[in-house]
Short mmCIF file of C-alpha atoms in Angstrom, two decimals:
data_model
loop_
_atom_site.label_atom_id
_atom_site.label_comp_id
_atom_site.label_asym_id
_atom_site.label_seq_id
_atom_site.Cartn_x
_atom_site.Cartn_y
_atom_site.Cartn_z
CA UNK A 1 8.37 -39.02 -15.25
CA UNK A 2 10.67 -38.78 -12.22
CA UNK A 3 12.10 -35.54 -13.57
CA UNK A 4 8.59 -34.11 -13.97
CA UNK A 5 7.69 -34.98 -10.38
CA UNK A 6 10.97 -33.50 -9.10
CA UNK A 7 10.41 -30.28 -11.07
CA UNK A 8 6.89 -29.97 -9.61
CA UNK A 9 8.22 -30.39 -6.06
CA UNK A 10 10.90 -27.73 -6.63
CA UNK A 11 8.23 -25.31 -7.91
CA UNK A 12 6.00 -25.92 -4.91
CA UNK A 13 8.86 -25.56 -2.43
CA UNK A 14 9.84 -22.26 -4.05
CA UNK A 15 6.34 -20.86 -3.58
CA UNK A 16 5.94 -21.56 0.12
CA UNK A 17 5.40 -24.23 2.75
CA UNK A 18 3.45 -27.39 1.91
CA UNK A 19 0.95 -27.89 4.74
CA UNK A 20 -2.75 -28.48 5.15
CA UNK A 21 -3.32 -24.84 6.16
CA UNK A 22 -5.29 -22.47 3.94
CA UNK A 23 -3.10 -20.22 1.78
CA UNK A 24 -2.79 -16.49 1.22
CA UNK A 25 -1.11 -15.52 -2.04
CA UNK A 26 0.95 -12.37 -1.55
CA UNK A 27 2.57 -10.61 -4.51
CA UNK A 28 5.78 -8.62 -4.21
CA UNK A 29 8.00 -6.70 -6.61
CA UNK A 30 11.03 -8.37 -8.15
CA UNK A 31 13.51 -5.87 -6.69
CA UNK A 32 15.81 -6.90 -3.86
CA UNK A 33 15.30 -4.39 -1.05
CA UNK A 34 17.45 -5.42 1.93
CA UNK A 35 16.83 -5.60 4.82
CA UNK A 36 13.08 -5.64 4.12
CA UNK A 37 12.55 -7.94 1.14
CA UNK A 38 15.25 -9.75 -0.81
CA UNK A 39 16.44 -13.12 -2.06
CA UNK A 40 18.84 -14.74 0.42
CA UNK A 41 20.60 -18.09 0.44
CA UNK A 42 17.42 -19.87 1.50
CA UNK A 43 15.02 -17.97 -0.76
CA UNK A 44 12.91 -14.87 -0.14
CA UNK A 45 13.60 -13.28 3.25
CA UNK A 46 13.78 -9.95 5.06
CA UNK A 47 11.94 -8.09 7.82
CA UNK A 48 8.65 -7.78 5.94
CA UNK A 49 8.74 -11.41 4.82
CA UNK A 50 9.35 -12.76 8.30
CA UNK A 51 6.70 -10.48 9.83
CA UNK A 52 4.03 -11.58 7.36
CA UNK A 53 4.95 -15.27 7.62
CA UNK A 54 4.89 -15.16 11.43
CA UNK A 55 1.53 -13.38 11.67
CA UNK A 56 -0.08 -15.64 9.07
CA UNK A 57 1.09 -18.70 10.98
CA UNK A 58 -0.47 -17.40 14.18
CA UNK A 59 -3.91 -17.21 12.53
CA UNK A 60 -3.49 -20.61 10.86
CA UNK A 61 -2.51 -19.57 7.32
CA UNK A 62 0.50 -20.17 5.09
CA UNK A 63 1.86 -17.54 2.72
CA UNK A 64 2.54 -18.27 -0.94
CA UNK A 65 4.92 -15.57 -2.21
CA UNK A 66 4.69 -14.48 -5.83
CA UNK A 67 7.66 -12.47 -7.06
CA UNK A 68 6.91 -10.45 -10.17
CA UNK A 69 7.47 -7.07 -11.82
CA UNK A 70 6.11 -4.35 -9.50
CA UNK A 71 3.29 -3.06 -11.71
CA UNK A 72 2.18 -6.64 -12.35
CA UNK A 73 2.07 -7.26 -8.58
CA UNK A 74 -0.47 -4.43 -8.28
CA UNK A 75 -2.42 -5.73 -11.27
CA UNK A 76 -2.62 -9.18 -9.67
CA UNK A 77 -4.24 -7.74 -6.54
CA UNK A 78 -6.61 -5.60 -8.58
CA UNK A 79 -7.62 -8.62 -10.67
CA UNK A 80 -8.00 -10.89 -7.64
CA UNK A 81 -5.28 -13.36 -8.70
CA UNK A 82 -3.29 -12.39 -5.58
CA UNK A 83 -4.78 -11.78 -2.13
CA UNK A 84 -2.40 -9.01 -1.17
CA UNK A 85 0.84 -7.16 -1.89
CA UNK A 86 3.73 -6.07 0.34
CA UNK A 87 5.92 -2.96 0.42
CA UNK A 88 3.04 -0.92 -0.96
CA UNK A 89 2.41 2.73 -0.10
CA UNK A 90 -1.04 4.27 0.01
CA UNK A 91 -2.28 6.45 -2.86
CA UNK A 92 -5.77 7.55 -3.86
CA UNK A 93 -5.60 5.37 -6.97
CA UNK A 94 -4.55 2.25 -5.06
CA UNK A 95 -7.21 2.75 -2.40
CA UNK A 96 -9.76 1.93 -5.08
CA UNK A 97 -8.70 -1.74 -5.06
CA UNK A 98 -6.44 -2.23 -2.00
CA UNK A 99 -7.41 -2.13 1.68
CA UNK A 100 -4.90 -0.12 3.73
CA UNK A 101 -5.12 -0.56 7.51
CA UNK A 102 -2.74 1.23 9.86
CA UNK A 103 -2.25 -1.99 11.82
CA UNK A 104 -0.70 -3.46 8.66
CA UNK A 105 2.11 -0.92 8.32
CA UNK A 106 5.35 -2.91 8.00
CA UNK A 107 7.93 -0.09 7.89
CA UNK A 108 8.45 3.57 7.03
CA UNK A 109 10.53 5.19 4.29
CA UNK A 110 12.02 8.67 3.85
CA UNK A 111 12.72 9.59 0.23
CA UNK A 112 15.48 12.08 -0.57
CA UNK A 113 16.74 13.59 -3.80
CA UNK A 114 20.40 12.93 -4.57
CA UNK A 115 23.01 13.79 -7.17
CA UNK A 116 26.65 12.95 -7.81
CA UNK A 117 29.37 15.57 -7.53
CA UNK A 118 31.75 15.33 -10.45
CA UNK A 119 35.49 14.86 -9.99
CA UNK A 120 37.58 17.05 -12.21
CA UNK A 121 41.31 16.62 -12.58
CA UNK A 122 43.18 19.76 -13.63
CA UNK A 123 45.11 19.16 -16.89
CA UNK A 124 48.81 18.69 -16.40
CA UNK A 125 51.20 20.95 -18.29
CA UNK A 126 52.91 19.10 -21.10
CA UNK A 127 56.59 18.31 -20.61
CA UNK A 128 58.62 17.65 -23.72
CA UNK A 129 61.80 15.66 -23.92
CA UNK A 130 64.95 17.63 -23.19
CA UNK A 131 68.66 17.16 -23.55
CA UNK A 132 70.43 16.07 -20.37
CA UNK A 133 73.29 18.42 -21.35
CA UNK A 134 71.03 21.43 -21.53
CA UNK A 135 71.12 24.24 -19.01
CA UNK A 136 69.28 23.58 -15.71
CA UNK A 137 68.78 19.92 -16.71
CA UNK A 138 68.46 18.60 -13.15
CA UNK A 139 65.95 21.26 -12.17
CA UNK A 140 63.83 20.43 -15.23
CA UNK A 141 64.11 16.72 -14.50
CA UNK A 142 63.04 17.21 -10.87
CA UNK A 143 60.06 19.39 -11.88
CA UNK A 144 59.04 16.85 -14.52
CA UNK A 145 59.24 13.93 -12.05
CA UNK A 146 57.31 15.81 -9.39
CA UNK A 147 54.57 16.65 -11.87
CA UNK A 148 54.43 13.11 -13.28
CA UNK A 149 54.34 11.16 -10.03
CA UNK A 150 52.52 13.51 -7.67
CA UNK A 151 48.75 12.95 -7.76
CA UNK A 152 47.06 16.19 -8.88
CA UNK A 153 44.58 17.75 -6.52
CA UNK A 154 40.98 16.94 -7.49
CA UNK A 155 38.33 19.59 -7.65
CA UNK A 156 34.74 18.60 -6.95
CA UNK A 157 31.78 20.29 -8.51
CA UNK A 158 28.15 19.22 -8.90
CA UNK A 159 27.35 17.47 -12.18
CA UNK A 160 24.31 19.70 -12.43
CA UNK A 161 26.14 22.97 -11.85
CA UNK A 162 26.50 25.21 -8.85
CA UNK A 163 23.23 26.99 -9.73
CA UNK A 164 21.07 24.03 -8.63
CA UNK A 165 20.12 23.37 -5.02
CA UNK A 166 18.47 20.05 -4.12
CA UNK A 167 16.55 21.81 -1.36
CA UNK A 168 14.67 24.07 -3.75
CA UNK A 169 11.02 23.52 -4.48
CA UNK A 170 10.40 20.62 -6.87
CA UNK A 171 9.01 22.96 -9.52
CA UNK A 172 12.45 24.56 -9.87
CA UNK A 173 14.10 21.22 -10.65
CA UNK A 174 11.84 20.05 -13.46
CA UNK A 175 14.39 20.90 -16.16
CA UNK A 176 16.83 18.23 -14.97
CA UNK A 177 16.55 14.55 -16.04
CA UNK A 178 15.45 12.59 -12.96
CA UNK A 179 15.67 8.83 -12.32
CA UNK A 180 12.76 7.03 -10.64
CA UNK A 181 11.68 3.42 -10.15
CA UNK A 182 9.06 2.45 -12.71
CA UNK A 183 5.62 2.05 -11.11
CA UNK A 184 6.59 3.50 -7.70
CA UNK A 185 4.70 6.35 -6.08
CA UNK A 186 6.69 9.07 -4.32
CA UNK A 187 3.71 10.94 -2.96
CA UNK A 188 1.01 13.03 -4.59
CA UNK A 189 3.17 16.18 -4.80
CA UNK A 190 6.02 14.45 -6.61
CA UNK A 191 3.80 12.28 -8.79
CA UNK A 192 1.88 15.34 -10.01
CA UNK A 193 5.05 17.33 -10.82
CA UNK A 194 5.84 17.33 -14.56
CA UNK A 195 9.55 16.83 -15.17
CA UNK A 196 10.92 17.45 -18.67
CA UNK A 197 12.49 13.99 -18.63
CA UNK A 198 11.97 11.03 -16.33
CA UNK A 199 14.31 8.09 -16.67
CA UNK A 200 12.50 4.97 -15.53
CA UNK A 201 14.66 2.37 -13.82
CA UNK A 202 13.54 -1.19 -13.23
CA UNK A 203 15.55 -1.65 -10.03
CA UNK A 204 17.11 0.38 -7.24
CA UNK A 205 20.57 -0.44 -8.66
CA UNK A 206 19.58 0.67 -12.17
CA UNK A 207 18.44 3.98 -10.68
CA UNK A 208 21.78 4.45 -8.94
CA UNK A 209 23.66 3.65 -12.15
CA UNK A 210 21.59 6.15 -14.13
CA UNK A 211 22.69 8.99 -11.84
CA UNK A 212 26.30 7.85 -11.39
CA UNK A 213 26.72 7.56 -15.18
CA UNK A 214 25.25 11.03 -15.73
CA UNK A 215 22.22 9.90 -17.78
CA UNK A 216 20.10 11.37 -14.99
CA UNK A 217 21.20 14.40 -13.02
CA UNK A 218 18.95 13.70 -10.03
CA UNK A 219 17.54 10.55 -8.46
CA UNK A 220 15.04 9.91 -5.70
CA UNK A 221 15.81 7.17 -3.18
CA UNK A 222 15.18 5.77 0.26
CA UNK A 223 18.18 7.48 1.88
CA UNK A 224 18.72 4.89 4.64
CA UNK A 225 18.65 2.01 2.16
CA UNK A 226 20.94 3.87 -0.27
CA UNK A 227 23.54 4.50 2.43
CA UNK A 228 23.33 0.90 3.65
CA UNK A 229 23.75 -0.47 0.12
CA UNK A 230 26.47 1.79 -1.28
CA UNK A 231 28.44 3.40 1.56
CA UNK A 232 31.50 1.25 0.76
CA UNK A 233 31.47 2.07 -2.97
CA UNK A 234 34.10 4.44 -4.38
CA UNK A 235 31.52 6.87 -5.79
CA UNK A 236 29.73 7.31 -2.45
CA UNK A 237 32.02 10.12 -1.23
CA UNK A 238 30.61 12.23 -4.11
CA UNK A 239 26.94 11.68 -3.25
CA UNK A 240 24.94 14.76 -2.26
CA UNK A 241 21.49 14.32 -0.66
CA UNK A 242 18.76 16.88 -0.14
CA UNK A 243 18.76 18.02 3.49
CA UNK A 244 15.12 17.07 3.98
CA UNK A 245 13.01 14.19 2.65
CA UNK A 246 10.67 15.18 -0.15
CA UNK A 247 8.29 12.40 0.84
CA UNK A 248 7.73 10.09 3.80
CA UNK A 249 5.61 7.01 3.41
CA UNK A 250 4.35 4.02 5.33
CA UNK A 251 4.94 0.66 3.69
CA UNK A 252 1.95 -1.65 4.08
CA UNK A 253 0.87 -5.13 3.40
CA UNK A 254 -2.32 -4.31 1.52
CA UNK A 255 -5.13 -6.75 0.75
CA UNK A 256 -7.53 -6.91 -2.15
CA UNK A 257 -11.20 -6.02 -1.75
CA UNK A 258 -12.52 -9.53 -2.30
CA UNK A 259 -15.47 -10.07 0.06
CA UNK A 260 -14.13 -13.56 0.86
CA UNK A 261 -11.01 -11.97 2.42
CA UNK A 262 -12.91 -9.72 4.83
CA UNK A 263 -12.72 -12.02 7.86
CA UNK A 264 -9.09 -13.06 7.40
CA UNK A 265 -8.01 -9.43 6.88
CA UNK A 266 -9.50 -8.47 10.26
CA UNK A 267 -7.80 -11.42 11.96
CA UNK A 268 -4.49 -10.71 10.26
CA UNK A 269 -4.42 -6.99 11.07
CA UNK A 270 -5.35 -7.54 14.73
CA UNK A 271 -2.60 -10.15 15.05
CA UNK A 272 -0.09 -7.89 13.27
CA UNK A 273 -0.86 -5.10 15.73
CA UNK A 274 -0.07 -7.43 18.65
CA UNK A 275 2.95 -8.91 16.90
CA UNK A 276 4.68 -5.52 16.62
CA UNK A 277 4.67 -5.34 20.42
CA UNK A 278 6.27 -8.77 20.85
CA UNK A 279 9.73 -10.07 21.60
CA UNK A 280 9.61 -12.07 18.37
CA UNK A 281 9.27 -8.86 16.35
CA UNK A 282 12.23 -7.27 18.15
CA UNK A 283 14.30 -10.38 17.44
CA UNK A 284 13.52 -10.04 13.72
CA UNK A 285 14.68 -6.40 13.74
CA UNK A 286 17.84 -7.43 15.59
CA UNK A 287 18.51 -10.21 13.09
CA UNK A 288 18.63 -7.65 10.28
CA UNK A 289 20.55 -4.99 12.20
CA UNK A 290 17.67 -2.60 12.97
CA UNK A 291 17.49 -3.03 16.72
#
């Protein structure tokens, strides 16, 4: 019995604060997206999380966070089992069941194409064994040692060939396998482009691995987040980005179209607008290195 009670308390503590305030259930994807939304030592945290928690508190609400697979997060809002969803961009399809207000923009993202340049090591000439009494022995030995212990110069070339330019129109790149996050929208132009093969990754890290391994020749990522996450990795020196973003999006907290939410949505969005002009908001950005 004691174990059952303890397990129930742990579950409740993991969902959000236990107070007498009314609750708003907010769904979010299960990907870790630092510095905006991720699982830290004390649970879910990040810029978006702290913004939403702070604004909700100011209007007398507590947030119950539901972490789930991204498509399911959208389904929950559409079905009314969650009041809202974070880190969501606006599309025509989503506008049918989610309310997007400019006051509720949490951050902005610039999506770039990227590929990995391949390292090629020139083959070394084969050196057979030779008799130390043979003519020019020491010269042969010196040449052999120099070849064996001197690191060969590496030649870099794009894994997708020199004929491909990431800055070309999307329609010219449709023949290359491209890695994307399952369920994400990268803008109407990209979403409506028919690629011969799309490799669907569950997480940001799976997407990176798909391109680094060569399964996909191109990927599409939030460039700032990619650099922040992988700039210290060995492979990063071989990353090539498109010069310009192929899509820029605002990341919202969007609410469902339940009539019962109408009043709280207005209160929340007005408070969020004021909050983004406050010292508290600047302190949150500073905490996560975006000041």
